C-alpha cells in the first residue's frame, strides 16, 4: 500500500524526463521550483560563452608585451593582458 505523494511524483518526473535525481529532503516548493527550472532549461538552453584564448601577454618582471604563442603556456612570468575568441571553437 504505497501511495505516491506529490514529492514522489516530482522526483519520478525529474528522473524520467531529465535524468536528474532530486533531493527528497527539500520542501515541496523547492522541488517544484527545481522541476520548473529544468523545464525552462530544456526549452531555452543557456547560451554557451565563447571559448577565449590569450592574445597578448606581458612579462611581469620586464613589462614587455608579446603576442601570445603556445610555447608561453604555463610560464609564471607572463600575465595575459588581452583575450580573443578561439577561431576553431566547435559549437
mmCIF file with all atom_site columns, N, CA and C in Angstrom, residues 59-88:
data_model
loop_
_atom_site.group_PDB
_atom_site.id
_atom_site.type_symbol
_atom_site.label_atom_id
_atom_site.label_alt_id
_atom_site.label_comp_id
_atom_site.label_asym_id
_atom_site.label_entity_id
_atom_site.label_seq_id
_atom_site.pdbx_PDB_ins_code
_atom_site.Cartn_x
_atom_site.Cartn_y
_atom_site.Cartn_z
_atom_site.occupancy
_atom_site.B_iso_or_equiv
_atom_site.pdbx_formal_charge
_atom_site.auth_seq_id
_atom_site.auth_comp_id
_atom_site.auth_asym_id
_atom_site.auth_atom_id
_atom_site.pdbx_PDB_model_num
ATOM 1  N N  . UNK A 1 59 ? 55.238 40.373 -19.724 1.00 0.00 ? 59 UNK A N  1
ATOM 2  C CA . UNK A 1 59 ? 56.196 39.848 -18.768 1.00 0.00 ? 59 UNK A CA 1
ATOM 3  C C  . UNK A 1 59 ? 56.068 40.678 -17.504 1.00 0.00 ? 59 UNK A C  1
ATOM 4  N N  . UNK A 1 60 ? 55.812 40.030 -16.371 1.00 0.00 ? 60 UNK A N  1
ATOM 5  C CA . UNK A 1 60 ? 55.578 40.761 -15.124 1.00 0.00 ? 60 UNK A CA 1
ATOM 6  C C  . UNK A 1 60 ? 56.860 41.352 -14.556 1.00 0.00 ? 60 UNK A C  1
ATOM 7  N N  . UNK A 1 61 ? 58.012 40.872 -14.984 1.00 0.00 ? 61 UNK A N  1
ATOM 8  C CA . UNK A 1 61 ? 59.286 41.388 -14.478 1.00 0.00 ? 61 UNK A CA 1
ATOM 9  C C  . UNK A 1 61 ? 59.755 42.576 -15.306 1.00 0.00 ? 61 UNK A C  1
ATOM 10 N N  . UNK A 1 62 ? 59.778 42.425 -16.641 1.00 0.00 ? 62 UNK A N  1
ATOM 11 C CA . UNK A 1 62 ? 60.303 43.485 -17.508 1.00 0.00 ? 62 UNK A CA 1
ATOM 12 C C  . UNK A 1 62 ? 59.229 44.431 -18.020 1.00 0.00 ? 62 UNK A C  1
ATOM 13 N N  . UNK A 1 63 ? 57.984 43.976 -18.072 1.00 0.00 ? 63 UNK A N  1
ATOM 14 C CA . UNK A 1 63 ? 56.905 44.808 -18.591 1.00 0.00 ? 63 UNK A CA 1
ATOM 15 C C  . UNK A 1 63 ? 56.744 44.709 -20.093 1.00 0.00 ? 63 UNK A C  1
ATOM 16 N N  . UNK A 1 64 ? 57.565 43.899 -20.769 1.00 0.00 ? 64 UNK A N  1
ATOM 17 C CA . UNK A 1 64 ? 57.465 43.744 -22.223 1.00 0.00 ? 64 UNK A CA 1
ATOM 18 C C  . UNK A 1 64 ? 56.169 43.028 -22.589 1.00 0.00 ? 64 UNK A C  1
ATOM 19 N N  . UNK A 1 65 ? 55.571 43.437 -23.713 1.00 0.00 ? 65 UNK A N  1
ATOM 20 C CA . UNK A 1 65 ? 54.313 42.859 -24.189 1.00 0.00 ? 65 UNK A CA 1
ATOM 21 C C  . UNK A 1 65 ? 54.595 42.054 -25.449 1.00 0.00 ? 65 UNK A C  1
ATOM 22 N N  . UNK A 1 66 ? 54.041 40.838 -25.515 1.00 0.00 ? 66 UNK A N  1
ATOM 23 C CA . UNK A 1 66 ? 54.249 39.944 -26.643 1.00 0.00 ? 66 UNK A CA 1
ATOM 24 C C  . UNK A 1 66 ? 52.910 39.436 -27.149 1.00 0.00 ? 66 UNK A C  1
ATOM 25 N N  . UNK A 1 67 ? 52.883 39.064 -28.448 1.00 0.00 ? 67 UNK A N  1
ATOM 26 C CA . UNK A 1 67 ? 51.755 38.299 -28.971 1.00 0.00 ? 67 UNK A CA 1
ATOM 27 C C  . UNK A 1 67 ? 51.868 36.907 -28.372 1.00 0.00 ? 67 UNK A C  1
ATOM 28 N N  . UNK A 1 68 ? 50.749 36.310 -28.006 1.00 0.00 ? 68 UNK A N  1
ATOM 29 C CA . UNK A 1 68 ? 50.769 35.003 -27.347 1.00 0.00 ? 68 UNK A CA 1
ATOM 30 C C  . UNK A 1 68 ? 51.184 33.910 -28.315 1.00 0.00 ? 68 UNK A C  1
ATOM 31 N N  . UNK A 1 69 ? 51.964 32.970 -27.815 1.00 0.00 ? 69 UNK A N  1
ATOM 32 C CA . UNK A 1 69 ? 52.369 31.788 -28.554 1.00 0.00 ? 69 UNK A CA 1
ATOM 33 C C  . UNK A 1 69 ? 52.138 30.593 -27.640 1.00 0.00 ? 69 UNK A C  1
ATOM 34 N N  . UNK A 1 70 ? 51.811 29.444 -28.215 1.00 0.00 ? 70 UNK A N  1
ATOM 35 C CA . UNK A 1 70 ? 51.565 28.245 -27.412 1.00 0.00 ? 70 UNK A CA 1
ATOM 36 C C  . UNK A 1 70 ? 52.776 27.871 -26.567 1.00 0.00 ? 70 UNK A C  1
ATOM 37 N N  . UNK A 1 71 ? 53.970 28.270 -26.976 1.00 0.00 ? 71 UNK A N  1
ATOM 38 C CA . UNK A 1 71 ? 55.177 27.963 -26.209 1.00 0.00 ? 71 UNK A CA 1
ATOM 39 C C  . UNK A 1 71 ? 55.175 28.676 -24.859 1.00 0.00 ? 71 UNK A C  1
ATOM 40 N N  . UNK A 1 72 ? 54.400 29.760 -24.738 1.00 0.00 ? 72 UNK A N  1
ATOM 41 C CA . UNK A 1 72 ? 54.358 30.530 -23.491 1.00 0.00 ? 72 UNK A CA 1
ATOM 42 C C  . UNK A 1 72 ? 53.450 29.899 -22.434 1.00 0.00 ? 72 UNK A C  1
ATOM 43 N N  . UNK A 1 73 ? 52.700 28.880 -22.789 1.00 0.00 ? 73 UNK A N  1
ATOM 44 C CA . UNK A 1 73 ? 51.730 28.280 -21.861 1.00 0.00 ? 73 UNK A CA 1
ATOM 45 C C  . UNK A 1 73 ? 52.428 27.793 -20.599 1.00 0.00 ? 73 UNK A C  1
ATOM 46 N N  . UNK A 1 74 ? 51.894 28.186 -19.452 1.00 0.00 ? 74 UNK A N  1
ATOM 47 C CA . UNK A 1 74 ? 52.428 27.747 -18.169 1.00 0.00 ? 74 UNK A CA 1
ATOM 48 C C  . UNK A 1 74 ? 53.600 28.561 -17.662 1.00 0.00 ? 74 UNK A C  1
ATOM 49 N N  . UNK A 1 75 ? 54.007 29.603 -18.371 1.00 0.00 ? 75 UNK A N  1
ATOM 50 C CA . UNK A 1 75 ? 55.130 30.429 -17.924 1.00 0.00 ? 75 UNK A CA 1
ATOM 51 C C  . UNK A 1 75 ? 54.639 31.356 -16.815 1.00 0.00 ? 75 UNK A C  1
ATOM 52 N N  . UNK A 1 76 ? 55.165 31.224 -15.604 1.00 0.00 ? 76 UNK A N  1
ATOM 53 C CA . UNK A 1 76 ? 54.665 32.037 -14.485 1.00 0.00 ? 76 UNK A CA 1
ATOM 54 C C  . UNK A 1 76 ? 55.064 33.513 -14.567 1.00 0.00 ? 76 UNK A C  1
ATOM 55 N N  . UNK A 1 77 ? 56.023 33.851 -15.439 1.00 0.00 ? 77 UNK A N  1
ATOM 56 C CA . UNK A 1 77 ? 56.453 35.243 -15.565 1.00 0.00 ? 77 UNK A CA 1
ATOM 57 C C  . UNK A 1 77 ? 55.576 36.037 -16.524 1.00 0.00 ? 77 UNK A C  1
ATOM 58 N N  . UNK A 1 78 ? 54.638 35.378 -17.191 1.00 0.00 ? 78 UNK A N  1
ATOM 59 C CA . UNK A 1 78 ? 53.783 36.058 -18.158 1.00 0.00 ? 78 UNK A CA 1
ATOM 60 C C  . UNK A 1 78 ? 52.363 36.165 -17.631 1.00 0.00 ? 78 UNK A C  1
ATOM 61 N N  . UNK A 1 79 ? 51.781 37.344 -17.868 1.00 0.00 ? 79 UNK A N  1
ATOM 62 C CA . UNK A 1 79 ? 50.404 37.612 -17.454 1.00 0.00 ? 79 UNK A CA 1
ATOM 63 C C  . UNK A 1 79 ? 49.603 37.942 -18.702 1.00 0.00 ? 79 UNK A C  1
ATOM 64 N N  . UNK A 1 80 ? 48.452 37.306 -18.871 1.00 0.00 ? 80 UNK A N  1
ATOM 65 C CA . UNK A 1 80 ? 47.600 37.570 -20.030 1.00 0.00 ? 80 UNK A CA 1
ATOM 66 C C  . UNK A 1 80 ? 46.951 38.931 -19.844 1.00 0.00 ? 80 UNK A C  1
ATOM 67 N N  . UNK A 1 81 ? 47.107 39.794 -20.845 1.00 0.00 ? 81 UNK A N  1
ATOM 68 C CA . UNK A 1 81 ? 46.506 41.129 -20.753 1.00 0.00 ? 81 UNK A CA 1
ATOM 69 C C  . UNK A 1 81 ? 45.404 41.335 -21.783 1.00 0.00 ? 81 UNK A C  1
ATOM 70 N N  . UNK A 1 82 ? 45.303 40.428 -22.764 1.00 0.00 ? 82 UNK A N  1
ATOM 71 C CA . UNK A 1 82 ? 44.256 40.556 -23.779 1.00 0.00 ? 82 UNK A CA 1
ATOM 72 C C  . UNK A 1 82 ? 43.820 39.159 -24.218 1.00 0.00 ? 82 UNK A C  1
ATOM 73 N N  . UNK A 1 83 ? 42.500 38.977 -24.326 1.00 0.00 ? 83 UNK A N  1
ATOM 74 C CA . UNK A 1 83 ? 41.936 37.693 -24.728 1.00 0.00 ? 83 UNK A CA 1
ATOM 75 C C  . UNK A 1 83 ? 41.246 37.844 -26.074 1.00 0.00 ? 83 UNK A C  1
ATOM 76 N N  . UNK A 1 84 ? 41.175 36.754 -26.847 1.00 0.00 ? 84 UNK A N  1
ATOM 77 C CA . UNK A 1 84 ? 40.472 36.741 -28.128 1.00 0.00 ? 84 UNK A CA 1
ATOM 78 C C  . UNK A 1 84 ? 39.649 35.460 -28.206 1.00 0.00 ? 84 UNK A C  1
ATOM 79 N N  . UNK A 1 85 ? 38.606 35.481 -29.027 1.00 0.00 ? 85 UNK A N  1
ATOM 80 C CA . UNK A 1 85 ? 37.788 34.285 -29.211 1.00 0.00 ? 85 UNK A CA 1
ATOM 81 C C  . UNK A 1 85 ? 38.576 33.253 -30.005 1.00 0.00 ? 85 UNK A C  1
ATOM 82 N N  . UNK A 1 86 ? 38.421 32.001 -29.635 1.00 0.00 ? 86 UNK A N  1
ATOM 83 C CA . UNK A 1 86 ? 39.107 30.920 -30.346 1.00 0.00 ? 86 UNK A CA 1
ATOM 84 C C  . UNK A 1 86 ? 38.514 30.789 -31.741 1.00 0.00 ? 86 UNK A C  1
ATOM 85 N N  . UNK A 1 87 ? 39.375 30.676 -32.740 1.00 0.00 ? 87 UNK A N  1
ATOM 86 C CA . UNK A 1 87 ? 38.901 30.589 -34.117 1.00 0.00 ? 87 UNK A CA 1
ATOM 87 C C  . UNK A 1 87 ? 38.345 29.218 -34.441 1.00 0.00 ? 87 UNK A C  1
ATOM 88 N N  . UNK A 1 88 ? 38.882 28.174 -33.789 1.00 0.00 ? 88 UNK A N  1
ATOM 89 C CA . UNK A 1 88 ? 38.433 26.824 -34.090 1.00 0.00 ? 88 UNK A CA 1
ATOM 90 C C  . UNK A 1 88 ? 37.418 26.327 -33.075 1.00 0.00 ? 88 UNK A C  1
#
